[in-house]
Amino acid sequence: MKYTIIFLLIAGHFCLYGQSNIPVANDSLPSKGILLDKGWKFHTGDKPEWAMPGFNDESWQSIDPTADVHLSLPQIPSSGISWFRVHLPVSKGIQKKQLALIIQQSGASQIYLNGLLIQQFGKLDADPKKVKAYDPMLKTILLPINADTAQVLAVRFALEPDVRYVTMFYTTNPALWVMLKNAGNALDSESDNALFQNTYNGFMLGLYLLLFFIHFAYYLFHPAHKANLYFALYALFSLLFILCPVFLDRHIVALKYYSFSLALLFVQINILLLVTAIYQLLDEKKDWLYWSMILLSIPSFLIGTWFYGWGWRISADLMVIFVQLNIARVTLKAVKRKKKGAWLIAGGAIFCLLLFVFFVLTLSIRPDLPMLANIFFLLSGLSIPLTTSMYLGLDFGFVSNSLKQKLIEVNDLSQKNIEQEREKQQILSAQNSTLEKQVTERTLELSNSLTELKETQKQL
């Protein structure tokens, strides 16, 4: 009987706010927070009283605003203002703690808590042409709850007309994605993510900038070695890929498509520069596979930018893996030809392929581990350039040792020539001394003969 009463009390508590309410833990929230994807009510139109907690929204239709706004939410008009409402039962234990919302969206919004405007993202207007959608991209906002156990979250919302949505690089487009968390956990997570992202981007920018200057300097000093030019351009386009969000702000929803399309273009150019550099570096003849990659890059890019949802996987995943497989094939052929140092680049190519596959699988299977995926992506992108730099250093060592050996041989030959010249001089000197001695002896003999001849003449 006691358990039945407890059950009825709990059931009655939730029924008080309707069956669509979000259940919140009595004393604390999970560290990961609670995703508010249930219990929402939706209605088109625009009335100020819809923000008030006492408004009866039972006749509104239920909706999951976290669904894809382009594919799964036809009830949201492409222009005009709509409202979302959700009732949050908050216990006394939760009220003692500071709560926060983490927001991602594909439109413009004004967020109300119990009738009080607490945040605005983008620009809302009755004129659809003046609406400007803005994605806070998981920004944390504090939630000033009052002493009531029932809190009402209302969102005044509008989509920007004629926006082309994009899913490239695992981008999602929920109408409204809201996570409820403890403020401390939310702010710590936001700070940690920002620190990691800034460190990650700064490291990549510095490393690719260094690779660009190194290979470009190599090319200037030795223009005949064009592989260095291709590696320098590869590093340059890697820099541009990282800086895409600087060129086109991805918080502005209307610019997301162009920002990601530009990034996808840089990816396509990058992989072609990389494979060209490998062919050039290993003296590999450009075969039909190479030219097929060049030709496929154009339709691959068009598919990636045109088809929503899956198109970008052709150009950013499959095309990259195809090129990396060809790079591994070319490097292994060079190893088979016993080209000096080719094993180093072959190892980098194989690691590049494996790490990129790990990156794709991590984001596909465990999207909650973006940091690990970013590490795989970073190491994959750097595997071939770093091993190539090591190869160039090794090749420089080979050339230096060869020149050193040639210099030793030249010195030996020079020494031998000097010794031979010295021997010649000694022989000539000895021959001169012998000739002088012979001349002196002959001269003395001739003088003696003349003297004897004169004496004989006198006697006669």
GROMACS .gro file of C-alpha atoms in nm:
model
  460
    1MET     CA    1   0.000   0.000   0.000
    2LYS     CA    2   0.280   0.240   0.092
    3TYR     CA    3   0.455   0.187  -0.245
    4THR     CA    4   0.128   0.235  -0.431
    5ILE     CA    5   0.077   0.573  -0.265
    6ILE     CA    6   0.431   0.679  -0.348
    7PHE     CA    7   0.382   0.572  -0.709
    8LEU     CA    8   0.057   0.768  -0.735
    9LEU     CA    9   0.217   1.077  -0.584
   10ILE     CA   10   0.503   1.065  -0.835
   11ALA     CA   11   0.265   1.000  -1.123
   12GLY     CA   12   0.041   1.281  -1.007
   13HIS     CA   13   0.338   1.517  -0.989
   14PHE     CA   14   0.417   1.465  -1.357
   15CYS     CA   15   0.054   1.458  -1.466
   16LEU     CA   16   0.015   1.801  -1.309
   17TYR     CA   17   0.217   1.944  -1.597
   18GLY     CA   18   0.098   1.705  -1.865
   19GLN     CA   19   0.250   1.388  -1.995
   20SER     CA   20   0.496   1.574  -2.220
   21ASN     CA   21   0.693   1.734  -1.935
   22ILE     CA   22   1.069   1.683  -1.902
   23PRO     CA   23   1.155   1.480  -1.589
   24VAL     CA   24   1.436   1.644  -1.389
   25ALA     CA   25   1.632   1.465  -1.115
   26ASN     CA   26   1.536   1.553  -0.761
   27ASP     CA   27   1.873   1.661  -0.624
   28SER     CA   28   2.115   1.697  -0.913
   29LEU     CA   29   2.146   1.679  -1.288
   30PRO     CA   30   2.367   1.425  -1.466
   31SER     CA   31   2.713   1.562  -1.539
   32LYS     CA   32   2.639   1.531  -1.912
   33GLY     CA   33   2.312   1.721  -1.865
   34ILE     CA   34   1.962   1.648  -1.996
   35LEU     CA   35   1.879   1.696  -2.362
   36LEU     CA   36   1.544   1.873  -2.394
   37ASP     CA   37   1.408   1.679  -2.691
   38LYS     CA   38   1.072   1.580  -2.542
   39GLY     CA   39   0.775   1.767  -2.403
   40TRP     CA   40   0.790   2.060  -2.645
   41LYS     CA   41   0.477   2.226  -2.783
   42PHE     CA   42   0.474   2.418  -3.109
   43HIS     CA   43   0.250   2.675  -3.272
   44THR     CA   44   0.286   2.911  -3.568
   45GLY     CA   45   0.199   3.275  -3.523
   46ASP     CA   46   0.316   3.539  -3.280
   47LYS     CA   47   0.148   3.657  -2.961
   48PRO     CA   48   0.329   3.809  -2.657
   49GLU     CA   49   0.120   3.610  -2.407
   50TRP     CA   50   0.267   3.285  -2.540
   51ALA     CA   51   0.579   3.361  -2.338
   52MET     CA   52   0.384   3.367  -2.010
   53PRO     CA   53   0.397   3.062  -1.779
   54GLY     CA   54   0.021   3.067  -1.718
   55PHE     CA   55  -0.073   3.029  -2.084
   56ASN     CA   56  -0.254   2.704  -2.166
   57ASP     CA   57  -0.069   2.531  -2.451
   58GLU     CA   58  -0.244   2.192  -2.436
   59SER     CA   59  -0.396   2.243  -2.781
   60TRP     CA   60  -0.056   2.304  -2.940
   61GLN     CA   61   0.106   2.024  -3.137
   62SER     CA   62   0.392   1.822  -2.994
   63ILE     CA   63   0.729   1.853  -3.163
   64ASP     CA   64   1.092   1.748  -3.128
   65PRO     CA   65   1.283   2.066  -3.217
   66THR     CA   66   1.618   1.883  -3.214
   67ALA     CA   67   1.529   1.710  -3.543
   68ASP     CA   68   1.680   1.820  -3.875
   69VAL     CA   69   1.511   2.142  -3.982
   70HIS     CA   70   1.565   2.068  -4.351
   71LEU     CA   71   1.436   1.709  -4.358
   72SER     CA   72   1.222   1.633  -4.053
   73LEU     CA   73   1.033   1.946  -3.950
   74PRO     CA   74   0.795   2.049  -4.230
   75GLN     CA   75   0.560   2.206  -3.973
   76ILE     CA   76   0.805   2.489  -3.916
   77PRO     CA   77   0.735   2.749  -4.188
   78SER     CA   78   1.026   2.869  -4.400
   79SER     CA   79   0.923   3.225  -4.320
   80GLY     CA   80   0.727   3.378  -4.036
   81ILE     CA   81   0.744   3.353  -3.658
   82SER     CA   82   0.661   3.042  -3.451
   83TRP     CA   83   0.680   2.951  -3.084
   84PHE     CA   84   0.815   2.657  -2.886
   85ARG     CA   85   0.716   2.593  -2.524
   86VAL     CA   86   0.824   2.332  -2.270
   87HIS     CA   87   0.738   2.285  -1.900
   88LEU     CA   88   1.033   2.203  -1.672
   89PRO     CA   89   0.949   2.056  -1.331
   90VAL     CA   90   1.234   2.170  -1.104
   91SER     CA   91   1.265   2.030  -0.753
   92LYS     CA   92   1.370   2.230  -0.449
   93GLY     CA   93   1.711   2.062  -0.455
   94ILE     CA   94   1.771   2.172  -0.813
   95GLN     CA   95   1.657   2.528  -0.738
   96LYS     CA   96   1.949   2.570  -0.498
   97LYS     CA   97   2.192   2.521  -0.786
   98GLN     CA   98   2.268   2.745  -1.079
   99LEU     CA   99   2.146   2.591  -1.403
  100ALA     CA  100   2.243   2.671  -1.759
  101LEU     CA  101   2.127   2.601  -2.112
  102ILE     CA  102   2.353   2.501  -2.400
  103ILE     CA  103   2.203   2.617  -2.727
  104GLN     CA  104   2.240   2.527  -3.094
  105GLN     CA  105   1.989   2.639  -3.356
  106SER     CA  106   1.927   2.699  -3.725
  107GLY     CA  107   1.716   3.013  -3.700
  108ALA     CA  108   1.679   3.332  -3.499
  109SER     CA  109   1.532   3.317  -3.150
  110GLN     CA  110   1.430   3.497  -2.835
  111ILE     CA  111   1.442   3.277  -2.527
  112TYR     CA  112   1.200   3.340  -2.238
  113LEU     CA  113   1.193   3.181  -1.894
  114ASN     CA  114   0.865   3.232  -1.708
  115GLY     CA  115   0.781   3.527  -1.931
  116LEU     CA  116   1.124   3.695  -1.885
  117LEU     CA  117   1.349   3.742  -2.190
  118ILE     CA  118   1.687   3.591  -2.097
  119GLN     CA  119   1.868   3.571  -2.432
  120GLN     CA  120   1.839   3.652  -2.801
  121PHE     CA  121   2.030   3.496  -3.091
  122GLY     CA  122   2.010   3.648  -3.436
  123LYS     CA  123   1.756   3.903  -3.552
  124LEU     CA  124   1.381   3.840  -3.531
  125ASP     CA  125   1.134   4.051  -3.728
  126ALA     CA  126   0.776   4.029  -3.852
  127ASP     CA  127   0.919   4.094  -4.198
  128PRO     CA  128   1.083   3.765  -4.307
  129LYS     CA  129   1.336   3.953  -4.523
  130LYS     CA  130   1.482   4.112  -4.209
  131VAL     CA  131   1.526   3.785  -4.017
  132LYS     CA  132   1.893   3.689  -3.965
  133ALA     CA  133   1.954   3.336  -3.836
  134TYR     CA  134   2.238   3.284  -3.591
  135ASP     CA  135   2.379   2.961  -3.449
  136PRO     CA  136   2.539   3.007  -3.102
  137MET     CA  137   2.711   2.669  -3.159
  138LEU     CA  138   2.669   2.526  -2.809
  139LYS     CA  139   2.703   2.855  -2.627
  140THR     CA  140   2.620   2.844  -2.254
  141ILE     CA  141   2.357   3.081  -2.109
  142LEU     CA  142   2.267   3.096  -1.742
  143LEU     CA  143   1.912   3.003  -1.643
  144PRO     CA  144   1.767   3.233  -1.371
  145ILE     CA  145   1.498   3.000  -1.230
  146ASN     CA  146   1.257   3.126  -0.966
  147ALA     CA  147   1.121   2.957  -0.654
  148ASP     CA  148   0.842   2.776  -0.839
  149THR     CA  149   0.869   2.404  -0.900
  150ALA     CA  150   0.725   2.454  -1.249
  151GLN     CA  151   0.937   2.652  -1.495
  152VAL     CA  152   0.820   2.737  -1.847
  153LEU     CA  153   1.077   2.780  -2.123
  154ALA     CA  154   0.933   2.956  -2.430
  155VAL     CA  155   1.121   3.032  -2.750
  156ARG     CA  156   1.009   3.281  -3.012
  157PHE     CA  157   1.161   3.146  -3.332
  158ALA     CA  158   1.190   3.213  -3.705
  159LEU     CA  159   1.388   3.065  -3.993
  160GLU     CA  160   1.574   3.290  -4.233
  161PRO     CA  161   1.422   3.247  -4.582
  162ASP     CA  162   1.622   3.105  -4.874
  163VAL     CA  163   1.901   2.962  -4.658
  164ARG     CA  164   2.085   2.663  -4.799
  165TYR     CA  165   2.156   2.421  -4.516
  166VAL     CA  166   2.467   2.205  -4.512
  167THR     CA  167   2.580   1.886  -4.343
  168MET     CA  168   2.945   1.887  -4.455
  169PHE     CA  169   3.200   1.771  -4.198
  170TYR     CA  170   2.933   1.627  -3.968
  171THR     CA  171   2.744   1.955  -3.934
  172THR     CA  172   2.389   1.921  -3.800
  173ASN     CA  173   2.092   2.152  -3.849
  174PRO     CA  174   1.846   2.116  -3.560
  175ALA     CA  175   1.573   2.376  -3.541
  176LEU     CA  176   1.643   2.418  -3.170
  177TRP     CA  177   1.881   2.200  -2.968
  178VAL     CA  178   1.878   2.269  -2.593
  179MET     CA  179   2.076   2.091  -2.321
  180LEU     CA  180   2.005   2.155  -1.952
  181LYS     CA  181   2.315   2.132  -1.732
  182ASN     CA  182   2.460   2.251  -1.406
  183ALA     CA  183   2.613   2.590  -1.474
  184GLY     CA  184   2.952   2.487  -1.337
  185ASN     CA  185   2.973   2.180  -1.559
  186ALA     CA  186   2.848   2.374  -1.861
  187LEU     CA  187   3.096   2.659  -1.820
  188ASP     CA  188   3.382   2.417  -1.751
  189SER     CA  189   3.297   2.216  -2.063
  190GLU     CA  190   3.273   2.532  -2.274
  191SER     CA  191   3.606   2.657  -2.138
  192ASP     CA  192   3.777   2.320  -2.192
  193ASN     CA  193   3.641   2.292  -2.547
  194ALA     CA  194   3.749   2.646  -2.629
  195LEU     CA  195   4.096   2.585  -2.485
  196PHE     CA  196   4.135   2.261  -2.678
  197GLN     CA  197   4.008   2.413  -3.003
  198ASN     CA  198   4.230   2.721  -2.975
  199THR     CA  199   4.534   2.507  -2.887
  200TYR     CA  200   4.455   2.264  -3.167
  201ASN     CA  201   4.410   2.539  -3.428
  202GLY     CA  202   4.716   2.730  -3.306
  203PHE     CA  203   4.931   2.418  -3.322
  204MET     CA  204   4.809   2.332  -3.672
  205LEU     CA  205   4.857   2.688  -3.797
  206GLY     CA  206   5.211   2.706  -3.660
  207LEU     CA  207   5.312   2.365  -3.792
  208TYR     CA  208   5.170   2.412  -4.142
  209LEU     CA  209   5.321   2.761  -4.160
  210LEU     CA  210   5.660   2.614  -4.070
  211LEU     CA  211   5.620   2.339  -4.334
  212PHE     CA  212   5.527   2.602  -4.593
  213PHE     CA  213   5.839   2.812  -4.529
  214ILE     CA  214   6.070   2.508  -4.518
  215HIS     CA  215   5.952   2.353  -4.845
  216PHE     CA  216   5.922   2.688  -5.022
  217ALA     CA  217   6.279   2.773  -4.920
  218TYR     CA  218   6.394   2.432  -5.049
  219TYR     CA  219   6.222   2.507  -5.378
  220LEU     CA  220   6.380   2.854  -5.410
  221PHE     CA  221   6.729   2.709  -5.357
  222HIS     CA  222   6.666   2.410  -5.584
  223PRO     CA  223   6.387   2.495  -5.838
  224ALA     CA  224   6.446   2.175  -6.034
  225HIS     CA  225   6.309   1.976  -5.738
  226LYS     CA  226   5.939   2.067  -5.790
  227ALA     CA  227   5.812   1.829  -5.521
  228ASN     CA  228   5.902   2.095  -5.264
  229LEU     CA  229   5.678   2.345  -5.442
  230TYR     CA  230   5.382   2.105  -5.426
  231PHE     CA  231   5.445   2.038  -5.055
  232ALA     CA  232   5.463   2.414  -4.990
  233LEU     CA  233   5.128   2.463  -5.166
  234TYR     CA  234   4.983   2.170  -4.970
  235ALA     CA  235   5.082   2.341  -4.644
  236LEU     CA  236   4.939   2.673  -4.771
  237PHE     CA  237   4.598   2.525  -4.855
  238SER     CA  238   4.598   2.345  -4.519
  239LEU     CA  239   4.635   2.687  -4.359
  240LEU     CA  240   4.346   2.821  -4.567
  241PHE     CA  241   4.132   2.522  -4.464
  242ILE     CA  242   4.191   2.601  -4.096
  243LEU     CA  243   4.118   2.971  -4.153
  244CYS     CA  244   3.785   2.914  -4.335
  245PRO     CA  245   3.576   3.011  -4.028
  246VAL     CA  246   3.771   3.338  -4.018
  247PHE     CA  247   3.684   3.419  -4.379
  248LEU     CA  248   3.314   3.328  -4.339
  249ASP     CA  249   3.166   3.327  -3.987
  250ARG     CA  250   2.990   2.994  -3.931
  251HIS     CA  251   2.774   3.142  -3.655
  252ILE     CA  252   2.581   3.315  -3.933
  253VAL     CA  253   2.360   3.036  -4.065
  254ALA     CA  254   2.335   3.184  -4.417
  255LEU     CA  255   2.716   3.168  -4.452
  256LYS     CA  256   2.762   2.811  -4.329
  257TYR     CA  257   2.707   2.657  -4.673
  258TYR     CA  258   2.968   2.881  -4.837
  259SER     CA  259   3.218   2.840  -4.554
  260PHE     CA  260   3.200   2.461  -4.561
  261SER     CA  261   3.197   2.451  -4.943
  262LEU     CA  262   3.515   2.657  -4.946
  263ALA     CA  263   3.669   2.422  -4.690
  264LEU     CA  264   3.567   2.123  -4.905
  265LEU     CA  265   3.730   2.285  -5.208
  266PHE     CA  266   4.054   2.328  -5.012
  267VAL     CA  267   4.039   1.959  -4.912
  268GLN     CA  268   4.006   1.856  -5.278
  269ILE     CA  269   4.297   2.078  -5.385
  270ASN     CA  270   4.505   1.957  -5.091
  271ILE     CA  271   4.484   1.588  -5.166
  272LEU     CA  272   4.567   1.646  -5.534
  273LEU     CA  273   4.871   1.856  -5.440
  274LEU     CA  274   4.982   1.586  -5.198
  275VAL     CA  275   4.960   1.300  -5.447
  276THR     CA  276   5.133   1.513  -5.714
  277ALA     CA  277   5.417   1.589  -5.472
  278ILE     CA  278   5.461   1.217  -5.395
  279TYR     CA  279   5.470   1.125  -5.765
  280GLN     CA  280   5.727   1.399  -5.825
  281LEU     CA  281   5.937   1.314  -5.521
  282LEU     CA  282   5.962   0.943  -5.599
  283ASP     CA  283   6.013   0.993  -5.975
  284GLU     CA  284   5.695   0.797  -6.044
  285LYS     CA  285   5.540   0.826  -6.389
  286LYS     CA  286   5.188   0.977  -6.380
  287ASP     CA  287   4.970   0.677  -6.465
  288TRP     CA  288   4.597   0.640  -6.538
  289LEU     CA  289   4.518   0.629  -6.166
  290TYR     CA  290   4.673   0.971  -6.119
  291TRP     CA  291   4.476   1.126  -6.406
  292SER     CA  292   4.157   0.953  -6.293
  293MET     CA  293   4.193   1.125  -5.953
  294ILE     CA  294   4.231   1.461  -6.126
  295LEU     CA  295   3.920   1.401  -6.336
  296LEU     CA  296   3.712   1.263  -6.048
  297SER     CA  297   3.788   1.561  -5.824
  298ILE     CA  298   3.547   1.787  -6.015
  299PRO     CA  299   3.231   1.569  -5.995
  300SER     CA  300   3.334   1.472  -5.642
  301PHE     CA  301   3.329   1.837  -5.532
  302LEU     CA  302   2.998   1.904  -5.708
  303ILE     CA  303   2.836   1.601  -5.542
  304GLY     CA  304   2.969   1.712  -5.204
  305THR     CA  305   2.821   2.061  -5.232
  306TRP     CA  306   2.492   1.968  -5.400
  307PHE     CA  307   2.351   1.660  -5.225
  308TYR     CA  308   2.235   1.722  -4.871
  309GLY     CA  309   2.322   1.472  -4.601
  310TRP     CA  310   2.550   1.227  -4.782
  311GLY     CA  311   2.711   1.406  -5.078
  312TRP     CA  312   3.004   1.546  -4.883
  313ARG     CA  313   3.104   1.195  -4.773
  314ILE     CA  314   3.189   1.119  -5.137
  315SER     CA  315   3.427   1.412  -5.168
  316ALA     CA  316   3.557   1.446  -4.811
  317ASP     CA  317   3.572   1.080  -4.707
  318LEU     CA  318   3.576   0.838  -5.000
  319MET     CA  319   3.779   1.062  -5.231
  320VAL     CA  320   4.040   1.125  -4.964
  321ILE     CA  321   4.067   0.754  -4.883
  322PHE     CA  322   4.098   0.674  -5.256
  323VAL     CA  323   4.385   0.921  -5.296
  324GLN     CA  324   4.557   0.797  -4.981
  325LEU     CA  325   4.536   0.439  -5.106
  326ASN     CA  326   4.704   0.547  -5.430
  327ILE     CA  327   4.977   0.730  -5.237
  328ALA     CA  328   5.043   0.414  -5.034
  329ARG     CA  329   5.059   0.213  -5.359
  330VAL     CA  330   5.311   0.453  -5.517
  331THR     CA  331   5.534   0.461  -5.210
  332LEU     CA  332   5.534   0.081  -5.180
  333LYS     CA  333   5.635   0.058  -5.548
  334ALA     CA  334   5.928   0.288  -5.470
  335VAL     CA  335   6.026   0.064  -5.180
  336LYS     CA  336   6.011  -0.236  -5.414
  337ARG     CA  337   6.242  -0.051  -5.656
  338LYS     CA  338   6.480  -0.009  -5.358
  339LYS     CA  339   6.474   0.368  -5.379
  340LYS     CA  340   6.667   0.513  -5.088
  341GLY     CA  341   6.444   0.635  -4.805
  342ALA     CA  342   6.117   0.538  -4.978
  343TRP     CA  343   6.026   0.314  -4.683
  344LEU     CA  344   5.997   0.628  -4.470
  345ILE     CA  345   5.732   0.789  -4.692
  346ALA     CA  346   5.555   0.453  -4.731
  347GLY     CA  347   5.522   0.431  -4.352
  348GLY     CA  348   5.383   0.785  -4.341
  349ALA     CA  349   5.133   0.705  -4.617
  350ILE     CA  350   5.006   0.394  -4.438
  351PHE     CA  351   4.975   0.580  -4.107
  352CYS     CA  352   4.795   0.864  -4.287
  353LEU     CA  353   4.538   0.622  -4.429
  354LEU     CA  354   4.481   0.434  -4.103
  355LEU     CA  355   4.450   0.751  -3.893
  356PHE     CA  356   4.203   0.905  -4.137
  357VAL     CA  357   3.990   0.589  -4.122
  358PHE     CA  358   4.003   0.610  -3.740
  359PHE     CA  359   3.892   0.974  -3.766
  360VAL     CA  360   3.591   0.885  -3.984
  361LEU     CA  361   3.492   0.589  -3.764
  362THR     CA  362   3.525   0.792  -3.444
  363LEU     CA  363   3.292   1.065  -3.567
  364SER     CA  364   3.049   0.808  -3.710
  365ILE     CA  365   3.035   0.574  -3.409
  366ARG     CA  366   3.133   0.805  -3.119
  367PRO     CA  367   3.036   1.162  -3.213
  368ASP     CA  368   3.062   1.246  -2.843
  369LEU     CA  369   3.443   1.223  -2.873
  370PRO     CA  370   3.525   1.513  -3.106
  371MET     CA  371   3.861   1.579  -2.939
  372LEU     CA  372   3.984   1.227  -3.013
  373ALA     CA  373   3.859   1.259  -3.372
  374ASN     CA  374   4.044   1.591  -3.412
  375ILE     CA  375   4.366   1.431  -3.291
  376PHE     CA  376   4.329   1.151  -3.548
  377PHE     CA  377   4.264   1.410  -3.819
  378LEU     CA  378   4.566   1.619  -3.718
  379LEU     CA  379   4.803   1.322  -3.714
  380SER     CA  380   4.663   1.194  -4.043
  381GLY     CA  381   4.718   1.527  -4.216
  382LEU     CA  382   5.074   1.557  -4.085
  383SER     CA  383   5.191   1.196  -4.136
  384ILE     CA  384   5.301   1.233  -4.498
  385PRO     CA  385   5.444   1.589  -4.477
  386LEU     CA  386   5.648   1.505  -4.166
  387THR     CA  387   5.784   1.177  -4.303
  388THR     CA  388   5.857   1.357  -4.630
  389SER     CA  389   6.055   1.622  -4.444
  390MET     CA  390   6.244   1.340  -4.273
  391TYR     CA  391   6.299   1.180  -4.614
  392LEU     CA  392   6.433   1.508  -4.754
  393GLY     CA  393   6.665   1.534  -4.455
  394LEU     CA  394   6.776   1.175  -4.513
  395ASP     CA  395   6.823   1.246  -4.884
  396PHE     CA  396   7.027   1.554  -4.796
  397GLY     CA  397   7.237   1.332  -4.571
  398PHE     CA  398   7.289   1.087  -4.859
  399VAL     CA  399   7.393   1.371  -5.090
  400SER     CA  400   7.619   1.521  -4.824
  401ASN     CA  401   7.790   1.185  -4.764
  402SER     CA  402   7.828   1.134  -5.137
  403LEU     CA  403   7.984   1.478  -5.178
  404LYS     CA  404   8.211   1.412  -4.882
  405GLN     CA  405   8.325   1.085  -5.042
  406LYS     CA  406   8.382   1.262  -5.374
  407LEU     CA  407   8.583   1.529  -5.195
  408ILE     CA  408   8.799   1.262  -5.031
  409GLU     CA  409   8.857   1.100  -5.370
  410VAL     CA  410   8.948   1.436  -5.524
  411ASN     CA  411   9.191   1.504  -5.240
  412ASP     CA  412   9.347   1.161  -5.289
  413LEU     CA  413   9.387   1.221  -5.661
  414SER     CA  414   9.533   1.563  -5.598
  415GLN     CA  415   9.782   1.417  -5.353
  416LYS     CA  416   9.881   1.149  -5.602
  417ASN     CA  417   9.928   1.413  -5.874
  418ILE     CA  418  10.146   1.618  -5.641
  419GLU     CA  419  10.357   1.313  -5.556
  420GLN     CA  420  10.390   1.221  -5.923
  421GLU     CA  421  10.492   1.576  -6.009
  422ARG     CA  422  10.745   1.570  -5.728
  423GLU     CA  423  10.886   1.241  -5.858
  424LYS     CA  424  10.911   1.392  -6.204
  425GLN     CA  425  11.096   1.689  -6.065
  426GLN     CA  426  11.330   1.462  -5.876
  427ILE     CA  427  11.391   1.253  -6.188
  428LEU     CA  428  11.453   1.566  -6.394
  429SER     CA  429  11.685   1.702  -6.127
  430ALA     CA  430  11.875   1.371  -6.115
  431GLN     CA  431  11.893   1.361  -6.493
  432ASN     CA  432  12.024   1.718  -6.501
  433SER     CA  433  12.290   1.636  -6.245
  434THR     CA  434  12.394   1.328  -6.445
  435LEU     CA  435  12.411   1.527  -6.766
  436GLU     CA  436  12.615   1.801  -6.603
  437LYS     CA  437  12.854   1.540  -6.463
  438GLN     CA  438  12.882   1.372  -6.801
  439VAL     CA  439  12.940   1.706  -6.973
  440THR     CA  440  13.206   1.793  -6.717
  441GLU     CA  441  13.377   1.457  -6.762
  442ARG     CA  442  13.360   1.482  -7.140
  443THR     CA  443  13.490   1.836  -7.125
  444LEU     CA  444  13.779   1.723  -6.902
  445GLU     CA  445  13.856   1.431  -7.133
  446LEU     CA  446  13.848   1.662  -7.432
  447SER     CA  447  14.075   1.909  -7.256
  448ASN     CA  448  14.318   1.631  -7.170
  449SER     CA  449  14.312   1.511  -7.528
  450LEU     CA  450  14.387   1.860  -7.656
  451THR     CA  451  14.670   1.896  -7.411
  452GLU     CA  452  14.822   1.564  -7.521
  453LEU     CA  453  14.770   1.663  -7.884
  454LYS     CA  454  14.954   1.991  -7.829
  455GLU     CA  455  15.244   1.812  -7.655
  456THR     CA  456  15.263   1.565  -7.938
  457GLN     CA  457  15.268   1.848  -8.189
  458LYS     CA  458  15.553   2.013  -7.998
  459GLN     CA  459  15.751   1.693  -7.998
  460LEU     CA  460  15.695   1.652  -8.367
   0.00000   0.00000   0.00000
